[in-house]
């Protein structure tokens, strides 16, 4: 692991990772130029990182003395393999630092799609996973990630509905002559559902014959340059 800890511009792993991140799949060539920590961060955000980098990353993750260890633990969560899961369970079981345990737990959740396993239950989960045929392991991973994605989507929709209800009340409680500021904020919001609410409320105000100030028009025009107007 000593060689791994000295990753630099001439290190083969560094060169391979940099080459990968310079491709459209990596889409992070700029990060690659900023060194090993940026590469590990990029790998942690990559759905299918290069398998040839797993061994040195696992070595970094195990070495609690390395300044790159935490970044490597995060990166392991992108490797959807039982080898990566075993490394993370090992770190979780052997580490006495709560920060490293938390990182390992988070990476196991990212890897497995399971957010219902208690911190003490990962060893049993891994023992069961190791006994599975590869096809069943992959099928369980896919099912878990689909379930988690649906849960995230449902929670996001519930949050957006609550926000929309709150903004609707703010709009109703705001004096008519001051509502343009509220509408401009809604039209500029990052959440598409709230921007849609803004348009609905603008149409309602116009339908009721109220004059809106230029800030509403400016916010509407600004949406033409938005990625998701």
PDB file of C-alpha atoms in Angstrom:
ATOM      1  CA  UNK A   1       0.000   0.000   0.000  1.00  0.00           C
ATOM      2  CA  UNK A   2       2.984   2.331   0.404  1.00  0.00           C
ATOM      3  CA  UNK A   3       3.185   2.890  -3.336  1.00  0.00           C
ATOM      4  CA  UNK A   4      -0.505   3.666  -3.456  1.00  0.00           C
ATOM      5  CA  UNK A   5      -0.130   6.239  -0.708  1.00  0.00           C
ATOM      6  CA  UNK A   6       2.352   8.100  -2.869  1.00  0.00           C
ATOM      7  CA  UNK A   7       0.021   8.464  -5.841  1.00  0.00           C
ATOM      8  CA  UNK A   8       1.332  11.178  -8.088  1.00  0.00           C
ATOM      9  CA  UNK A   9       1.232  12.306 -11.714  1.00  0.00           C
ATOM     10  CA  UNK A  10       3.620   9.497 -12.783  1.00  0.00           C
ATOM     11  CA  UNK A  11       1.883   6.703 -10.874  1.00  0.00           C
ATOM     12  CA  UNK A  12       0.207   4.153 -13.242  1.00  0.00           C
ATOM     13  CA  UNK A  13      -3.025   4.202 -11.234  1.00  0.00           C
ATOM     14  CA  UNK A  14      -3.107   7.988 -11.340  1.00  0.00           C
ATOM     15  CA  UNK A  15      -2.459   7.942 -15.107  1.00  0.00           C
ATOM     16  CA  UNK A  16      -5.177   5.340 -15.747  1.00  0.00           C
ATOM     17  CA  UNK A  17      -7.715   7.141 -13.587  1.00  0.00           C
ATOM     18  CA  UNK A  18      -6.893  10.457 -15.220  1.00  0.00           C
ATOM     19  CA  UNK A  19      -7.307   8.908 -18.667  1.00  0.00           C
ATOM     20  CA  UNK A  20     -10.666   7.490 -17.661  1.00  0.00           C
ATOM     21  CA  UNK A  21     -11.919  10.767 -16.264  1.00  0.00           C
ATOM     22  CA  UNK A  22     -10.912  12.510 -19.486  1.00  0.00           C
ATOM     23  CA  UNK A  23     -13.420  10.390 -21.408  1.00  0.00           C
ATOM     24  CA  UNK A  24     -17.122  11.254 -21.850  1.00  0.00           C
ATOM     25  CA  UNK A  25     -17.934   8.453 -19.388  1.00  0.00           C
ATOM     26  CA  UNK A  26     -15.814  10.070 -16.712  1.00  0.00           C
ATOM     27  CA  UNK A  27     -16.995  13.549 -17.650  1.00  0.00           C
ATOM     28  CA  UNK A  28     -14.693  14.945 -15.004  1.00  0.00           C
ATOM     29  CA  UNK A  29     -11.418  15.714 -16.777  1.00  0.00           C
ATOM     30  CA  UNK A  30     -11.080  18.952 -14.857  1.00  0.00           C
ATOM     31  CA  UNK A  31     -11.218  17.095 -11.555  1.00  0.00           C
ATOM     32  CA  UNK A  32      -8.584  14.664 -12.748  1.00  0.00           C
ATOM     33  CA  UNK A  33      -6.079  17.471 -13.083  1.00  0.00           C
ATOM     34  CA  UNK A  34      -6.373  18.327  -9.405  1.00  0.00           C
ATOM     35  CA  UNK A  35      -4.842  15.144  -8.008  1.00  0.00           C
ATOM     36  CA  UNK A  36      -5.703  11.846  -6.291  1.00  0.00           C
ATOM     37  CA  UNK A  37      -8.338  13.279  -3.941  1.00  0.00           C
ATOM     38  CA  UNK A  38     -10.276  14.717  -6.885  1.00  0.00           C
ATOM     39  CA  UNK A  39      -9.979  11.406  -8.729  1.00  0.00           C
ATOM     40  CA  UNK A  40     -11.366   9.487  -5.758  1.00  0.00           C
ATOM     41  CA  UNK A  41     -14.183  12.010  -5.423  1.00  0.00           C
ATOM     42  CA  UNK A  42     -14.968  11.603  -9.113  1.00  0.00           C
ATOM     43  CA  UNK A  43     -14.987   7.812  -8.842  1.00  0.00           C
ATOM     44  CA  UNK A  44     -17.409   8.049  -5.899  1.00  0.00           C
ATOM     45  CA  UNK A  45     -19.829   9.834  -8.265  1.00  0.00           C
ATOM     46  CA  UNK A  46     -19.313   7.418 -11.170  1.00  0.00           C
ATOM     47  CA  UNK A  47     -21.963   4.689 -11.667  1.00  0.00           C
ATOM     48  CA  UNK A  48     -19.491   2.156 -13.145  1.00  0.00           C
ATOM     49  CA  UNK A  49     -15.901   3.014 -12.156  1.00  0.00           C
ATOM     50  CA  UNK A  50     -12.965   1.132 -13.723  1.00  0.00           C
ATOM     51  CA  UNK A  51     -12.497  -2.242 -12.042  1.00  0.00           C
ATOM     52  CA  UNK A  52      -8.709  -2.069 -12.372  1.00  0.00           C
ATOM     53  CA  UNK A  53      -8.650   0.734  -9.785  1.00  0.00           C
ATOM     54  CA  UNK A  54     -10.483  -1.243  -7.111  1.00  0.00           C
ATOM     55  CA  UNK A  55      -7.446  -2.904  -5.462  1.00  0.00           C
ATOM     56  CA  UNK A  56      -5.426   0.289  -4.818  1.00  0.00           C
ATOM     57  CA  UNK A  57      -8.566   2.136  -3.692  1.00  0.00           C
ATOM     58  CA  UNK A  58      -9.412  -0.672  -1.255  1.00  0.00           C
ATOM     59  CA  UNK A  59      -5.856  -0.493   0.108  1.00  0.00           C
ATOM     60  CA  UNK A  60      -6.218   3.245   0.647  1.00  0.00           C
ATOM     61  CA  UNK A  61      -9.560   2.760   2.349  1.00  0.00           C
ATOM     62  CA  UNK A  62      -8.132   0.242   4.825  1.00  0.00           C
ATOM     63  CA  UNK A  63      -5.224   2.505   5.781  1.00  0.00           C
ATOM     64  CA  UNK A  64      -6.666   4.806   8.446  1.00  0.00           C
ATOM     65  CA  UNK A  65      -3.381   6.747   8.536  1.00  0.00           C
ATOM     66  CA  UNK A  66      -3.683   7.823   4.909  1.00  0.00           C
ATOM     67  CA  UNK A  67      -5.072  11.322   4.288  1.00  0.00           C
ATOM     68  CA  UNK A  68      -6.929   9.789   1.342  1.00  0.00           C
ATOM     69  CA  UNK A  69      -8.560   6.986   3.329  1.00  0.00           C
ATOM     70  CA  UNK A  70     -11.926   8.702   3.822  1.00  0.00           C
ATOM     71  CA  UNK A  71     -12.110   9.586   0.116  1.00  0.00           C
ATOM     72  CA  UNK A  72     -11.308   5.986  -0.784  1.00  0.00           C
ATOM     73  CA  UNK A  73     -14.072   4.678   1.511  1.00  0.00           C
ATOM     74  CA  UNK A  74     -16.558   6.919  -0.285  1.00  0.00           C
ATOM     75  CA  UNK A  75     -15.282   5.705  -3.665  1.00  0.00           C
ATOM     76  CA  UNK A  76     -15.808   2.050  -2.680  1.00  0.00           C
ATOM     77  CA  UNK A  77     -19.545   2.699  -2.511  1.00  0.00           C
ATOM     78  CA  UNK A  78     -19.568   3.017  -6.311  1.00  0.00           C
ATOM     79  CA  UNK A  79     -18.238  -0.518  -6.814  1.00  0.00           C
ATOM     80  CA  UNK A  80     -21.286  -2.787  -6.876  1.00  0.00           C
ATOM     81  CA  UNK A  81     -19.287  -5.878  -5.958  1.00  0.00           C
ATOM     82  CA  UNK A  82     -19.113  -8.229  -3.012  1.00  0.00           C
ATOM     83  CA  UNK A  83     -15.372  -7.578  -2.801  1.00  0.00           C
ATOM     84  CA  UNK A  84     -16.041  -3.910  -2.204  1.00  0.00           C
ATOM     85  CA  UNK A  85     -18.797  -4.751   0.277  1.00  0.00           C
ATOM     86  CA  UNK A  86     -16.407  -7.050   2.163  1.00  0.00           C
ATOM     87  CA  UNK A  87     -13.807  -4.286   2.387  1.00  0.00           C
ATOM     88  CA  UNK A  88     -16.371  -1.856   3.753  1.00  0.00           C
ATOM     89  CA  UNK A  89     -17.720  -4.375   6.269  1.00  0.00           C
ATOM     90  CA  UNK A  90     -14.140  -5.031   7.388  1.00  0.00           C
ATOM     91  CA  UNK A  91     -13.561  -1.303   7.915  1.00  0.00           C
ATOM     92  CA  UNK A  92     -16.891  -0.974   9.701  1.00  0.00           C
ATOM     93  CA  UNK A  93     -16.102  -3.898  12.022  1.00  0.00           C
ATOM     94  CA  UNK A  94     -12.496  -3.052  12.803  1.00  0.00           C
ATOM     95  CA  UNK A  95     -12.594   0.722  13.000  1.00  0.00           C
ATOM     96  CA  UNK A  96     -12.860   2.387  16.389  1.00  0.00           C
ATOM     97  CA  UNK A  97     -13.389   5.865  14.916  1.00  0.00           C
ATOM     98  CA  UNK A  98     -17.060   6.762  14.614  1.00  0.00           C
ATOM     99  CA  UNK A  99     -16.355   8.931  11.559  1.00  0.00           C
ATOM    100  CA  UNK A 100     -14.884   6.001   9.620  1.00  0.00           C
ATOM    101  CA  UNK A 101     -17.729   3.748  10.714  1.00  0.00           C
ATOM    102  CA  UNK A 102     -20.248   6.311   9.477  1.00  0.00           C
ATOM    103  CA  UNK A 103     -18.454   6.635   6.139  1.00  0.00           C
ATOM    104  CA  UNK A 104     -18.337   2.859   5.718  1.00  0.00           C
ATOM    105  CA  UNK A 105     -22.032   2.587   6.594  1.00  0.00           C
ATOM    106  CA  UNK A 106     -22.925   5.288   4.067  1.00  0.00           C
ATOM    107  CA  UNK A 107     -20.873   3.602   1.355  1.00  0.00           C
ATOM    108  CA  UNK A 108     -22.515   0.250   2.069  1.00  0.00           C
ATOM    109  CA  UNK A 109     -25.901   1.901   1.627  1.00  0.00           C
ATOM    110  CA  UNK A 110     -24.736   3.431  -1.671  1.00  0.00           C
ATOM    111  CA  UNK A 111     -23.364   0.091  -2.841  1.00  0.00           C
ATOM    112  CA  UNK A 112     -26.283  -2.096  -1.785  1.00  0.00           C
ATOM    113  CA  UNK A 113     -29.263   0.212  -2.110  1.00  0.00           C
ATOM    114  CA  UNK A 114     -30.245  -0.960   1.380  1.00  0.00           C
ATOM    115  CA  UNK A 115     -30.876   1.758   3.932  1.00  0.00           C
ATOM    116  CA  UNK A 116     -32.715  -0.599   6.287  1.00  0.00           C
ATOM    117  CA  UNK A 117     -29.673  -2.543   7.545  1.00  0.00           C
ATOM    118  CA  UNK A 118     -28.533  -1.519  11.050  1.00  0.00           C
ATOM    119  CA  UNK A 119     -24.866  -0.791  11.584  1.00  0.00           C
ATOM    120  CA  UNK A 120     -24.429  -4.140  13.331  1.00  0.00           C
ATOM    121  CA  UNK A 121     -26.243  -6.090  10.639  1.00  0.00           C
ATOM    122  CA  UNK A 122     -23.887  -5.693   7.692  1.00  0.00           C
ATOM    123  CA  UNK A 123     -21.802  -8.772   8.483  1.00  0.00           C
ATOM    124  CA  UNK A 124     -24.900 -10.992   8.297  1.00  0.00           C
ATOM    125  CA  UNK A 125     -25.987  -9.199   5.124  1.00  0.00           C
ATOM    126  CA  UNK A 126     -22.552  -9.830   3.575  1.00  0.00           C
ATOM    127  CA  UNK A 127     -22.556 -13.532   4.576  1.00  0.00           C
ATOM    128  CA  UNK A 128     -25.879 -13.964   2.811  1.00  0.00           C
ATOM    129  CA  UNK A 129     -24.668 -11.999  -0.232  1.00  0.00           C
ATOM    130  CA  UNK A 130     -21.495 -14.070  -0.586  1.00  0.00           C
ATOM    131  CA  UNK A 131     -23.554 -17.268  -0.798  1.00  0.00           C
ATOM    132  CA  UNK A 132     -25.632 -15.996  -3.721  1.00  0.00           C
ATOM    133  CA  UNK A 133     -24.988 -16.875  -7.369  1.00  0.00           C
ATOM    134  CA  UNK A 134     -23.696 -13.849  -9.277  1.00  0.00           C
ATOM    135  CA  UNK A 135     -26.929 -13.428 -11.243  1.00  0.00           C
ATOM    136  CA  UNK A 136     -29.043 -13.378  -8.071  1.00  0.00           C
ATOM    137  CA  UNK A 137     -26.624 -10.956  -6.394  1.00  0.00           C
ATOM    138  CA  UNK A 138     -26.956  -8.559  -9.317  1.00  0.00           C
ATOM    139  CA  UNK A 139     -30.747  -8.988  -9.382  1.00  0.00           C
ATOM    140  CA  UNK A 140     -31.005  -8.164  -5.664  1.00  0.00           C
ATOM    141  CA  UNK A 141     -28.784  -5.115  -6.094  1.00  0.00           C
ATOM    142  CA  UNK A 142     -30.931  -3.866  -8.957  1.00  0.00           C
ATOM    143  CA  UNK A 143     -34.171  -4.440  -7.039  1.00  0.00           C
ATOM    144  CA  UNK A 144     -32.826  -2.653  -3.955  1.00  0.00           C
ATOM    145  CA  UNK A 145     -31.651   0.365  -5.952  1.00  0.00           C
ATOM    146  CA  UNK A 146     -34.958   0.588  -7.823  1.00  0.00           C
ATOM    147  CA  UNK A 147     -36.858   0.475  -4.524  1.00  0.00           C
ATOM    148  CA  UNK A 148     -34.624   3.146  -2.995  1.00  0.00           C
ATOM    149  CA  UNK A 149     -34.949   5.358  -6.056  1.00  0.00           C
ATOM    150  CA  UNK A 150     -38.731   5.102  -5.889  1.00  0.00           C
ATOM    151  CA  UNK A 151     -38.693   5.954  -2.200  1.00  0.00           C
ATOM    152  CA  UNK A 152     -36.542   9.013  -2.900  1.00  0.00           C
ATOM    153  CA  UNK A 153     -38.898  10.070  -5.680  1.00  0.00           C
ATOM    154  CA  UNK A 154     -41.954   9.630  -3.463  1.00  0.00           C
ATOM    155  CA  UNK A 155     -40.343  11.613  -0.644  1.00  0.00           C
ATOM    156  CA  UNK A 156     -39.346  14.343  -3.089  1.00  0.00           C
ATOM    157  CA  UNK A 157     -42.903  14.573  -4.371  1.00  0.00           C
ATOM    158  CA  UNK A 158     -44.277  14.771  -0.829  1.00  0.00           C
ATOM    159  CA  UNK A 159     -41.784  17.511   0.020  1.00  0.00           C
ATOM    160  CA  UNK A 160     -42.663  19.458  -3.109  1.00  0.00           C
ATOM    161  CA  UNK A 161     -46.380  19.199  -2.295  1.00  0.00           C
ATOM    162  CA  UNK A 162     -45.760  20.521   1.212  1.00  0.00           C
ATOM    163  CA  UNK A 163     -43.681  23.371  -0.175  1.00  0.00           C
ATOM    164  CA  UNK A 164     -46.315  24.160  -2.780  1.00  0.00           C
ATOM    165  CA  UNK A 165     -49.010  24.280  -0.083  1.00  0.00           C
ATOM    166  CA  UNK A 166     -46.842  26.600   2.024  1.00  0.00           C
ATOM    167  CA  UNK A 167     -46.134  28.945  -0.901  1.00  0.00           C
ATOM    168  CA  UNK A 168     -49.815  28.930  -1.829  1.00  0.00           C
ATOM    169  CA  UNK A 169     -50.681  30.081   1.688  1.00  0.00           C
ATOM    170  CA  UNK A 170     -47.958  32.740   1.565  1.00  0.00           C
ATOM    171  CA  UNK A 171     -49.428  34.000  -1.699  1.00  0.00           C
ATOM    172  CA  UNK A 172     -52.943  34.169  -0.277  1.00  0.00           C
ATOM    173  CA  UNK A 173     -51.798  35.922   2.902  1.00  0.00           C
ATOM    174  CA  UNK A 174     -49.727  38.494   1.019  1.00  0.00           C
ATOM    175  CA  UNK A 175     -51.550  41.742   0.162  1.00  0.00           C
ATOM    176  CA  UNK A 176     -52.374  41.804  -3.591  1.00  0.00           C
ATOM    177  CA  UNK A 177     -50.134  44.804  -4.238  1.00  0.00           C
ATOM    178  CA  UNK A 178     -47.133  42.880  -2.804  1.00  0.00           C
ATOM    179  CA  UNK A 179     -47.692  39.540  -4.490  1.00  0.00           C
ATOM    180  CA  UNK A 180     -45.403  40.223  -7.453  1.00  0.00           C
ATOM    181  CA  UNK A 181     -42.353  39.660  -5.247  1.00  0.00           C
ATOM    182  CA  UNK A 182     -43.720  36.278  -4.147  1.00  0.00           C
ATOM    183  CA  UNK A 183     -44.489  35.287  -7.733  1.00  0.00           C
ATOM    184  CA  UNK A 184     -41.029  36.324  -8.936  1.00  0.00           C
ATOM    185  CA  UNK A 185     -39.447  34.146  -6.226  1.00  0.00           C
ATOM    186  CA  UNK A 186     -41.570  31.174  -7.255  1.00  0.00           C
ATOM    187  CA  UNK A 187     -40.728  31.587 -10.935  1.00  0.00           C
ATOM    188  CA  UNK A 188     -37.023  31.665 -10.022  1.00  0.00           C
ATOM    189  CA  UNK A 189     -37.180  28.615  -7.748  1.00  0.00           C
ATOM    190  CA  UNK A 190     -34.974  25.603  -8.495  1.00  0.00           C
ATOM    191  CA  UNK A 191     -37.826  23.119  -8.035  1.00  0.00           C
ATOM    192  CA  UNK A 192     -39.854  22.626 -11.257  1.00  0.00           C
ATOM    193  CA  UNK A 193     -43.040  21.989  -9.257  1.00  0.00           C
ATOM    194  CA  UNK A 194     -42.747  25.390  -7.559  1.00  0.00           C
ATOM    195  CA  UNK A 195     -42.010  27.162 -10.836  1.00  0.00           C
ATOM    196  CA  UNK A 196     -45.152  25.523 -12.218  1.00  0.00           C
ATOM    197  CA  UNK A 197     -47.089  26.789  -9.205  1.00  0.00           C
ATOM    198  CA  UNK A 198     -45.687  30.252  -9.915  1.00  0.00           C
ATOM    199  CA  UNK A 199     -47.089  30.161 -13.454  1.00  0.00           C
ATOM    200  CA  UNK A 200     -50.482  29.006 -12.152  1.00  0.00           C
ATOM    201  CA  UNK A 201     -50.599  31.838  -9.633  1.00  0.00           C
ATOM    202  CA  UNK A 202     -49.500  34.396 -12.238  1.00  0.00           C
ATOM    203  CA  UNK A 203     -52.342  33.257 -14.487  1.00  0.00           C
ATOM    204  CA  UNK A 204     -54.726  33.505 -11.544  1.00  0.00           C
ATOM    205  CA  UNK A 205     -53.617  37.060 -10.771  1.00  0.00           C
ATOM    206  CA  UNK A 206     -53.939  38.099 -14.410  1.00  0.00           C
ATOM    207  CA  UNK A 207     -57.345  36.399 -14.640  1.00  0.00           C
ATOM    208  CA  UNK A 208     -58.514  38.460 -11.682  1.00  0.00           C
ATOM    209  CA  UNK A 209     -57.395  41.643 -13.400  1.00  0.00           C
ATOM    210  CA  UNK A 210     -54.441  42.466 -11.170  1.00  0.00           C
ATOM    211  CA  UNK A 211     -51.414  44.339 -12.486  1.00  0.00           C
ATOM    212  CA  UNK A 212     -48.067  42.630 -11.887  1.00  0.00           C
ATOM    213  CA  UNK A 213     -44.834  44.564 -11.589  1.00  0.00           C
ATOM    214  CA  UNK A 214     -41.834  44.071 -13.968  1.00  0.00           C
ATOM    215  CA  UNK A 215     -40.059  41.629 -11.625  1.00  0.00           C
ATOM    216  CA  UNK A 216     -42.526  38.920 -12.668  1.00  0.00           C
ATOM    217  CA  UNK A 217     -41.835  39.510 -16.338  1.00  0.00           C
ATOM    218  CA  UNK A 218     -38.083  39.525 -15.710  1.00  0.00           C
ATOM    219  CA  UNK A 219     -38.289  36.202 -13.820  1.00  0.00           C
ATOM    220  CA  UNK A 220     -40.314  34.709 -16.680  1.00  0.00           C
ATOM    221  CA  UNK A 221     -37.808  35.840 -19.300  1.00  0.00           C
ATOM    222  CA  UNK A 222     -34.915  34.469 -17.212  1.00  0.00           C
ATOM    223  CA  UNK A 223     -36.503  31.012 -17.454  1.00  0.00           C
ATOM    224  CA  UNK A 224     -35.746  30.958 -21.193  1.00  0.00           C
ATOM    225  CA  UNK A 225     -32.098  30.310 -20.260  1.00  0.00           C
ATOM    226  CA  UNK A 226     -32.954  27.689 -17.627  1.00  0.00           C
ATOM    227  CA  UNK A 227     -31.999  24.071 -18.266  1.00  0.00           C
ATOM    228  CA  UNK A 228     -35.477  22.926 -17.262  1.00  0.00           C
ATOM    229  CA  UNK A 229     -37.872  25.845 -17.780  1.00  0.00           C
TER     230      UNK A 229
END
